[in-house]
Amino acid sequence: MIERRNGCVSLVEAGVVAPRAAATLEQRLSELHAGIAAVIAQTDPTVIVIEELYTTYKSPRSALLMGHARGVLCLASAQAGIAVHTLGHARVKRALVGSGSARKEQVSAMVTRLLGLRRPPKPHDVSDALALALAFLNVFERAAADVR
C-alpha cells in the first residue's frame, strides 16, 4: 500500500499473504481471504489495483490458480466496499520504466527510487504490487480521485 500526501508518495505497507502450502485449495483460499481482509481492515485503502491475468499456453494450471486468488481478492474488496481496478503488466512497466518489456530488476529499481527505499522490496511479488500501485497513482490518478 502506498499513499500520496502533500505531493509525496510513500510506502504504507508491503508484504505477502502466504497461505499454508500443504493446505487444500479450499483452505488456502480461505486463509488468503482472511489475510487480505485483515490487510484491508488495517490499512483502509480507497482503491485496490490488481494485475490483469496473463499466462502462456504452457501453464494453464497457473492461470486457473491465479484466477481463484484474484477472485478471493475481488471478493474481499467487494465486502469492504472498495473498487478494484486492473492494469496489464506491460502498461505498468511503460508507466514506470518507459518500456513495456522492462525487466523485473528495472521495475524494482524504479519502485525503490520512487518510494525512497534503501533497498529493493523482496520478493519480486512485493515489488510488482508496489509497481501496480505506483502506476495507477501516477497514470490513473483521476480514476483514483473519482473513487475516493
mmCIF file with all atom_site columns, C-alpha atoms in Angstrom:
data_model
loop_
_atom_site.group_PDB
_atom_site.id
_atom_site.type_symbol
_atom_site.label_atom_id
_atom_site.label_alt_id
_atom_site.label_comp_id
_atom_site.label_asym_id
_atom_site.label_entity_id
_atom_site.label_seq_id
_atom_site.pdbx_PDB_ins_code
_atom_site.Cartn_x
_atom_site.Cartn_y
_atom_site.Cartn_z
_atom_site.occupancy
_atom_site.B_iso_or_equiv
_atom_site.pdbx_formal_charge
_atom_site.auth_seq_id
_atom_site.auth_comp_id
_atom_site.auth_asym_id
_atom_site.auth_atom_id
_atom_site.pdbx_PDB_model_num
ATOM 1   C CA . MET A 1 1   ? 0.000   0.000   0.000   1.00 0.00 ? 1   MET A CA 1
ATOM 2   C CA . ILE A 1 2   ? 1.200   3.465   -0.870  1.00 0.00 ? 2   ILE A CA 1
ATOM 3   C CA . GLU A 1 3   ? -0.199  6.908   -0.247  1.00 0.00 ? 3   GLU A CA 1
ATOM 4   C CA . ARG A 1 4   ? 0.268   10.395  -1.579  1.00 0.00 ? 4   ARG A CA 1
ATOM 5   C CA . ARG A 1 5   ? 0.310   13.245  0.928   1.00 0.00 ? 5   ARG A CA 1
ATOM 6   C CA . ASN A 1 6   ? 1.290   16.788  0.126   1.00 0.00 ? 6   ASN A CA 1
ATOM 7   C CA . GLY A 1 7   ? 2.618   15.664  -3.248  1.00 0.00 ? 7   GLY A CA 1
ATOM 8   C CA . CYS A 1 8   ? 4.880   12.971  -1.759  1.00 0.00 ? 8   CYS A CA 1
ATOM 9   C CA . VAL A 1 9   ? 4.356   9.263   -2.317  1.00 0.00 ? 9   VAL A CA 1
ATOM 10  C CA . SER A 1 10  ? 5.309   6.934   0.495   1.00 0.00 ? 10  SER A CA 1
ATOM 11  C CA . LEU A 1 11  ? 5.141   3.275   1.405   1.00 0.00 ? 11  LEU A CA 1
ATOM 12  C CA . VAL A 1 12  ? 2.462   2.413   3.963   1.00 0.00 ? 12  VAL A CA 1
ATOM 13  C CA . GLU A 1 13  ? 2.565   -1.393  3.990   1.00 0.00 ? 13  GLU A CA 1
ATOM 14  C CA . ALA A 1 14  ? 4.081   -4.139  1.856   1.00 0.00 ? 14  ALA A CA 1
ATOM 15  C CA . GLY A 1 15  ? 4.252   -7.860  2.234   1.00 0.00 ? 15  GLY A CA 1
ATOM 16  C CA . VAL A 1 16  ? 2.937   -11.224 1.178   1.00 0.00 ? 16  VAL A CA 1
ATOM 17  C CA . VAL A 1 17  ? -0.140  -13.091 2.350   1.00 0.00 ? 17  VAL A CA 1
ATOM 18  C CA . ALA A 1 18  ? 1.022   -16.700 2.148   1.00 0.00 ? 18  ALA A CA 1
ATOM 19  C CA . PRO A 1 19  ? -1.443  -19.486 2.886   1.00 0.00 ? 19  PRO A CA 1
ATOM 20  C CA . ARG A 1 20  ? -0.032  -22.821 4.025   1.00 0.00 ? 20  ARG A CA 1
ATOM 21  C CA . ALA A 1 21  ? 1.333   -24.709 1.023   1.00 0.00 ? 21  ALA A CA 1
ATOM 22  C CA . ALA A 1 22  ? 0.258   -28.090 2.447   1.00 0.00 ? 22  ALA A CA 1
ATOM 23  C CA . ALA A 1 23  ? -3.364  -26.994 2.900   1.00 0.00 ? 23  ALA A CA 1
ATOM 24  C CA . THR A 1 24  ? -6.146  -27.940 0.497   1.00 0.00 ? 24  THR A CA 1
ATOM 25  C CA . LEU A 1 25  ? -7.143  -25.463 -2.192  1.00 0.00 ? 25  LEU A CA 1
ATOM 26  C CA . GLU A 1 26  ? -10.232 -24.524 -0.214  1.00 0.00 ? 26  GLU A CA 1
ATOM 27  C CA . GLN A 1 27  ? -8.208  -23.939 2.944   1.00 0.00 ? 27  GLN A CA 1
ATOM 28  C CA . ARG A 1 28  ? -5.582  -21.879 1.084   1.00 0.00 ? 28  ARG A CA 1
ATOM 29  C CA . LEU A 1 29  ? -8.299  -19.701 -0.456  1.00 0.00 ? 29  LEU A CA 1
ATOM 30  C CA . SER A 1 30  ? -9.924  -19.242 2.954   1.00 0.00 ? 30  SER A CA 1
ATOM 31  C CA . GLU A 1 31  ? -6.566  -18.299 4.501   1.00 0.00 ? 31  GLU A CA 1
ATOM 32  C CA . LEU A 1 32  ? -5.869  -15.922 1.610   1.00 0.00 ? 32  LEU A CA 1
ATOM 33  C CA . HIS A 1 33  ? -9.275  -14.289 2.088   1.00 0.00 ? 33  HIS A CA 1
ATOM 34  C CA . ALA A 1 34  ? -8.735  -13.892 5.835   1.00 0.00 ? 34  ALA A CA 1
ATOM 35  C CA . GLY A 1 35  ? -5.279  -12.403 5.260   1.00 0.00 ? 35  GLY A CA 1
ATOM 36  C CA . ILE A 1 36  ? -6.421  -9.972  2.573   1.00 0.00 ? 36  ILE A CA 1
ATOM 37  C CA . ALA A 1 37  ? -9.476  -8.952  4.614   1.00 0.00 ? 37  ALA A CA 1
ATOM 38  C CA . ALA A 1 38  ? -7.203  -8.254  7.599   1.00 0.00 ? 38  ALA A CA 1
ATOM 39  C CA . VAL A 1 39  ? -4.864  -6.106  5.494   1.00 0.00 ? 39  VAL A CA 1
ATOM 40  C CA . ILE A 1 40  ? -7.837  -4.182  4.093   1.00 0.00 ? 40  ILE A CA 1
ATOM 41  C CA . ALA A 1 41  ? -9.226  -3.633  7.600   1.00 0.00 ? 41  ALA A CA 1
ATOM 42  C CA . GLN A 1 42  ? -5.845  -2.442  8.926   1.00 0.00 ? 42  GLN A CA 1
ATOM 43  C CA . THR A 1 43  ? -4.922  -0.147  6.030   1.00 0.00 ? 43  THR A CA 1
ATOM 44  C CA . ASP A 1 44  ? -8.347  1.101   4.828   1.00 0.00 ? 44  ASP A CA 1
ATOM 45  C CA . PRO A 1 45  ? -7.428  1.588   1.143   1.00 0.00 ? 45  PRO A CA 1
ATOM 46  C CA . THR A 1 46  ? -9.534  3.753   -1.152  1.00 0.00 ? 46  THR A CA 1
ATOM 47  C CA . VAL A 1 47  ? -8.859  1.590   -4.219  1.00 0.00 ? 47  VAL A CA 1
ATOM 48  C CA . ILE A 1 48  ? -7.269  -1.777  -4.941  1.00 0.00 ? 48  ILE A CA 1
ATOM 49  C CA . VAL A 1 49  ? -5.268  -2.430  -8.090  1.00 0.00 ? 49  VAL A CA 1
ATOM 50  C CA . ILE A 1 50  ? -4.547  -5.924  -9.372  1.00 0.00 ? 50  ILE A CA 1
ATOM 51  C CA . GLU A 1 51  ? -2.627  -7.117  -12.373 1.00 0.00 ? 51  GLU A CA 1
ATOM 52  C CA . GLU A 1 52  ? -4.594  -8.404  -15.336 1.00 0.00 ? 52  GLU A CA 1
ATOM 53  C CA . LEU A 1 53  ? -4.374  -12.154 -15.566 1.00 0.00 ? 53  LEU A CA 1
ATOM 54  C CA . TYR A 1 54  ? -1.783  -13.258 -18.077 1.00 0.00 ? 54  TYR A CA 1
ATOM 55  C CA . THR A 1 55  ? -0.407  -16.684 -18.749 1.00 0.00 ? 55  THR A CA 1
ATOM 56  C CA . THR A 1 56  ? 1.119   -18.643 -21.566 1.00 0.00 ? 56  THR A CA 1
ATOM 57  C CA . TYR A 1 57  ? -0.450  -21.693 -23.099 1.00 0.00 ? 57  TYR A CA 1
ATOM 58  C CA . LYS A 1 58  ? 2.267   -23.694 -21.358 1.00 0.00 ? 58  LYS A CA 1
ATOM 59  C CA . SER A 1 59  ? 0.862   -23.021 -17.876 1.00 0.00 ? 59  SER A CA 1
ATOM 60  C CA . PRO A 1 60  ? -2.958  -23.143 -17.840 1.00 0.00 ? 60  PRO A CA 1
ATOM 61  C CA . ARG A 1 61  ? -2.949  -24.583 -14.300 1.00 0.00 ? 61  ARG A CA 1
ATOM 62  C CA . SER A 1 62  ? -1.137  -21.483 -13.029 1.00 0.00 ? 62  SER A CA 1
ATOM 63  C CA . ALA A 1 63  ? -3.755  -19.295 -14.699 1.00 0.00 ? 63  ALA A CA 1
ATOM 64  C CA . LEU A 1 64  ? -6.561  -21.222 -13.003 1.00 0.00 ? 64  LEU A CA 1
ATOM 65  C CA . LEU A 1 65  ? -4.927  -20.935 -9.582  1.00 0.00 ? 65  LEU A CA 1
ATOM 66  C CA . MET A 1 66  ? -4.243  -17.226 -10.094 1.00 0.00 ? 66  MET A CA 1
ATOM 67  C CA . GLY A 1 67  ? -7.875  -16.818 -11.147 1.00 0.00 ? 67  GLY A CA 1
ATOM 68  C CA . HIS A 1 68  ? -9.001  -18.330 -7.853  1.00 0.00 ? 68  HIS A CA 1
ATOM 69  C CA . ALA A 1 69  ? -6.725  -15.997 -5.906  1.00 0.00 ? 69  ALA A CA 1
ATOM 70  C CA . ARG A 1 70  ? -7.889  -12.959 -7.896  1.00 0.00 ? 70  ARG A CA 1
ATOM 71  C CA . GLY A 1 71  ? -11.494 -13.933 -7.177  1.00 0.00 ? 71  GLY A CA 1
ATOM 72  C CA . VAL A 1 72  ? -10.760 -14.037 -3.461  1.00 0.00 ? 72  VAL A CA 1
ATOM 73  C CA . LEU A 1 73  ? -9.113  -10.606 -3.630  1.00 0.00 ? 73  LEU A CA 1
ATOM 74  C CA . CYS A 1 74  ? -12.085 -9.193  -5.532  1.00 0.00 ? 74  CYS A CA 1
ATOM 75  C CA . LEU A 1 75  ? -14.499 -10.737 -3.027  1.00 0.00 ? 75  LEU A CA 1
ATOM 76  C CA . ALA A 1 76  ? -12.640 -9.280  -0.028  1.00 0.00 ? 76  ALA A CA 1
ATOM 77  C CA . SER A 1 77  ? -12.564 -5.903  -1.767  1.00 0.00 ? 77  SER A CA 1
ATOM 78  C CA . ALA A 1 78  ? -16.270 -6.001  -2.573  1.00 0.00 ? 78  ALA A CA 1
ATOM 79  C CA . GLN A 1 79  ? -17.103 -6.986  1.002   1.00 0.00 ? 79  GLN A CA 1
ATOM 80  C CA . ALA A 1 80  ? -15.196 -3.916  2.185   1.00 0.00 ? 80  ALA A CA 1
ATOM 81  C CA . GLY A 1 81  ? -16.854 -1.679  -0.430  1.00 0.00 ? 81  GLY A CA 1
ATOM 82  C CA . ILE A 1 82  ? -13.589 -0.936  -2.242  1.00 0.00 ? 82  ILE A CA 1
ATOM 83  C CA . ALA A 1 83  ? -13.352 -0.594  -6.013  1.00 0.00 ? 83  ALA A CA 1
ATOM 84  C CA . VAL A 1 84  ? -10.927 -2.893  -7.828  1.00 0.00 ? 84  VAL A CA 1
ATOM 85  C CA . HIS A 1 85  ? -9.035  -1.738  -10.911 1.00 0.00 ? 85  HIS A CA 1
ATOM 86  C CA . THR A 1 86  ? -6.818  -3.812  -13.177 1.00 0.00 ? 86  THR A CA 1
ATOM 87  C CA . LEU A 1 87  ? -3.705  -2.962  -15.143 1.00 0.00 ? 87  LEU A CA 1
ATOM 88  C CA . GLY A 1 88  ? -1.724  -5.082  -17.565 1.00 0.00 ? 88  GLY A CA 1
ATOM 89  C CA . HIS A 1 89  ? 1.899   -5.768  -16.719 1.00 0.00 ? 89  HIS A CA 1
ATOM 90  C CA . ALA A 1 90  ? 3.176   -4.112  -19.904 1.00 0.00 ? 90  ALA A CA 1
ATOM 91  C CA . ARG A 1 91  ? 1.216   -0.948  -19.115 1.00 0.00 ? 91  ARG A CA 1
ATOM 92  C CA . VAL A 1 92  ? 2.683   -0.839  -15.605 1.00 0.00 ? 92  VAL A CA 1
ATOM 93  C CA . LYS A 1 93  ? 6.199   -1.269  -16.978 1.00 0.00 ? 93  LYS A CA 1
ATOM 94  C CA . ARG A 1 94  ? 5.638   1.509   -19.537 1.00 0.00 ? 94  ARG A CA 1
ATOM 95  C CA . ALA A 1 95  ? 4.266   3.822   -16.841 1.00 0.00 ? 95  ALA A CA 1
ATOM 96  C CA . LEU A 1 96  ? 7.239   3.308   -14.526 1.00 0.00 ? 96  LEU A CA 1
ATOM 97  C CA . VAL A 1 97  ? 10.184  2.498   -16.766 1.00 0.00 ? 97  VAL A CA 1
ATOM 98  C CA . GLY A 1 98  ? 9.081   3.713   -20.188 1.00 0.00 ? 98  GLY A CA 1
ATOM 99  C CA . SER A 1 99  ? 9.158   0.280   -21.820 1.00 0.00 ? 99  SER A CA 1
ATOM 100 C CA . GLY A 1 100 ? 6.518   -2.437  -21.729 1.00 0.00 ? 100 GLY A CA 1
ATOM 101 C CA . SER A 1 101 ? 9.264   -5.043  -21.970 1.00 0.00 ? 101 SER A CA 1
ATOM 102 C CA . ALA A 1 102 ? 11.279  -3.803  -18.985 1.00 0.00 ? 102 ALA A CA 1
ATOM 103 C CA . ARG A 1 103 ? 12.890  -6.456  -16.814 1.00 0.00 ? 103 ARG A CA 1
ATOM 104 C CA . LYS A 1 104 ? 11.784  -7.111  -13.224 1.00 0.00 ? 104 LYS A CA 1
ATOM 105 C CA . GLU A 1 105 ? 15.053  -5.618  -11.975 1.00 0.00 ? 105 GLU A CA 1
ATOM 106 C CA . GLN A 1 106 ? 14.341  -2.354  -13.804 1.00 0.00 ? 106 GLN A CA 1
ATOM 107 C CA . VAL A 1 107 ? 10.826  -2.153  -12.365 1.00 0.00 ? 107 VAL A CA 1
ATOM 108 C CA . SER A 1 108 ? 12.125  -2.948  -8.888  1.00 0.00 ? 108 SER A CA 1
ATOM 109 C CA . ALA A 1 109 ? 14.805  -0.258  -9.188  1.00 0.00 ? 109 ALA A CA 1
ATOM 110 C CA . MET A 1 110 ? 12.184  2.332   -10.166 1.00 0.00 ? 110 MET A CA 1
ATOM 111 C CA . VAL A 1 111 ? 9.886   1.292   -7.306  1.00 0.00 ? 111 VAL A CA 1
ATOM 112 C CA . THR A 1 112 ? 12.835  1.628   -4.927  1.00 0.00 ? 112 THR A CA 1
ATOM 113 C CA . ARG A 1 113 ? 13.672  5.087   -6.246  1.00 0.00 ? 113 ARG A CA 1
ATOM 114 C CA . LEU A 1 114 ? 10.109  6.434   -6.355  1.00 0.00 ? 114 LEU A CA 1
ATOM 115 C CA . LEU A 1 115 ? 9.370   5.291   -2.809  1.00 0.00 ? 115 LEU A CA 1
ATOM 116 C CA . GLY A 1 116 ? 12.771  6.347   -1.458  1.00 0.00 ? 116 GLY A CA 1
ATOM 117 C CA . LEU A 1 117 ? 13.556  2.871   -0.170  1.00 0.00 ? 117 LEU A CA 1
ATOM 118 C CA . ARG A 1 118 ? 17.030  1.817   0.958   1.00 0.00 ? 118 ARG A CA 1
ATOM 119 C CA . ARG A 1 119 ? 16.840  -1.489  -0.885  1.00 0.00 ? 119 ARG A CA 1
ATOM 120 C CA . PRO A 1 120 ? 14.533  -3.135  -3.418  1.00 0.00 ? 120 PRO A CA 1
ATOM 121 C CA . PRO A 1 121 ? 11.423  -4.808  -1.992  1.00 0.00 ? 121 PRO A CA 1
ATOM 122 C CA . LYS A 1 122 ? 11.635  -8.589  -1.758  1.00 0.00 ? 122 LYS A CA 1
ATOM 123 C CA . PRO A 1 123 ? 10.287  -10.878 -3.072  1.00 0.00 ? 123 PRO A CA 1
ATOM 124 C CA . HIS A 1 124 ? 9.574   -9.664  -6.615  1.00 0.00 ? 124 HIS A CA 1
ATOM 125 C CA . ASP A 1 125 ? 5.838   -10.085 -5.931  1.00 0.00 ? 125 ASP A CA 1
ATOM 126 C CA . VAL A 1 126 ? 6.027   -7.220  -3.434  1.00 0.00 ? 126 VAL A CA 1
ATOM 127 C CA . SER A 1 127 ? 7.890   -5.022  -5.904  1.00 0.00 ? 127 SER A CA 1
ATOM 128 C CA . ASP A 1 128 ? 5.344   -5.914  -8.605  1.00 0.00 ? 128 ASP A CA 1
ATOM 129 C CA . ALA A 1 129 ? 2.430   -4.997  -6.321  1.00 0.00 ? 129 ALA A CA 1
ATOM 130 C CA . LEU A 1 130 ? 4.022   -1.658  -5.443  1.00 0.00 ? 130 LEU A CA 1
ATOM 131 C CA . ALA A 1 131 ? 4.654   -1.040  -9.143  1.00 0.00 ? 131 ALA A CA 1
ATOM 132 C CA . LEU A 1 132 ? 0.939   -1.599  -9.819  1.00 0.00 ? 132 LEU A CA 1
ATOM 133 C CA . ALA A 1 133 ? 0.028   0.901   -7.109  1.00 0.00 ? 133 ALA A CA 1
ATOM 134 C CA . LEU A 1 134 ? 2.524   3.499   -8.349  1.00 0.00 ? 134 LEU A CA 1
ATOM 135 C CA . ALA A 1 135 ? 1.414   3.137   -11.964 1.00 0.00 ? 135 ALA A CA 1
ATOM 136 C CA . PHE A 1 136 ? -2.231  3.525   -11.000 1.00 0.00 ? 136 PHE A CA 1
ATOM 137 C CA . LEU A 1 137 ? -1.489  6.524   -8.806  1.00 0.00 ? 137 LEU A CA 1
ATOM 138 C CA . ASN A 1 138 ? 0.626   8.260   -11.431 1.00 0.00 ? 138 ASN A CA 1
ATOM 139 C CA . VAL A 1 139 ? -1.189  7.371   -14.633 1.00 0.00 ? 139 VAL A CA 1
ATOM 140 C CA . PHE A 1 140 ? -4.737  6.923   -13.426 1.00 0.00 ? 140 PHE A CA 1
ATOM 141 C CA . GLU A 1 141 ? -4.854  9.418   -10.583 1.00 0.00 ? 141 GLU A CA 1
ATOM 142 C CA . ARG A 1 142 ? -8.107  10.889  -11.865 1.00 0.00 ? 142 ARG A CA 1
ATOM 143 C CA . ALA A 1 143 ? -9.797  7.492   -11.617 1.00 0.00 ? 143 ALA A CA 1
ATOM 144 C CA . ALA A 1 144 ? -8.472  7.073   -8.071  1.00 0.00 ? 144 ALA A CA 1
ATOM 145 C CA . ALA A 1 145 ? -9.769  10.534  -7.138  1.00 0.00 ? 145 ALA A CA 1
ATOM 146 C CA . ASP A 1 146 ? -13.188 9.614   -8.548  1.00 0.00 ? 146 ASP A CA 1
ATOM 147 C CA . VAL A 1 147 ? -13.300 6.513   -6.337  1.00 0.00 ? 147 VAL A CA 1
ATOM 148 C CA . ARG A 1 148 ? -12.499 8.481   -3.166  1.00 0.00 ? 148 ARG A CA 1
#
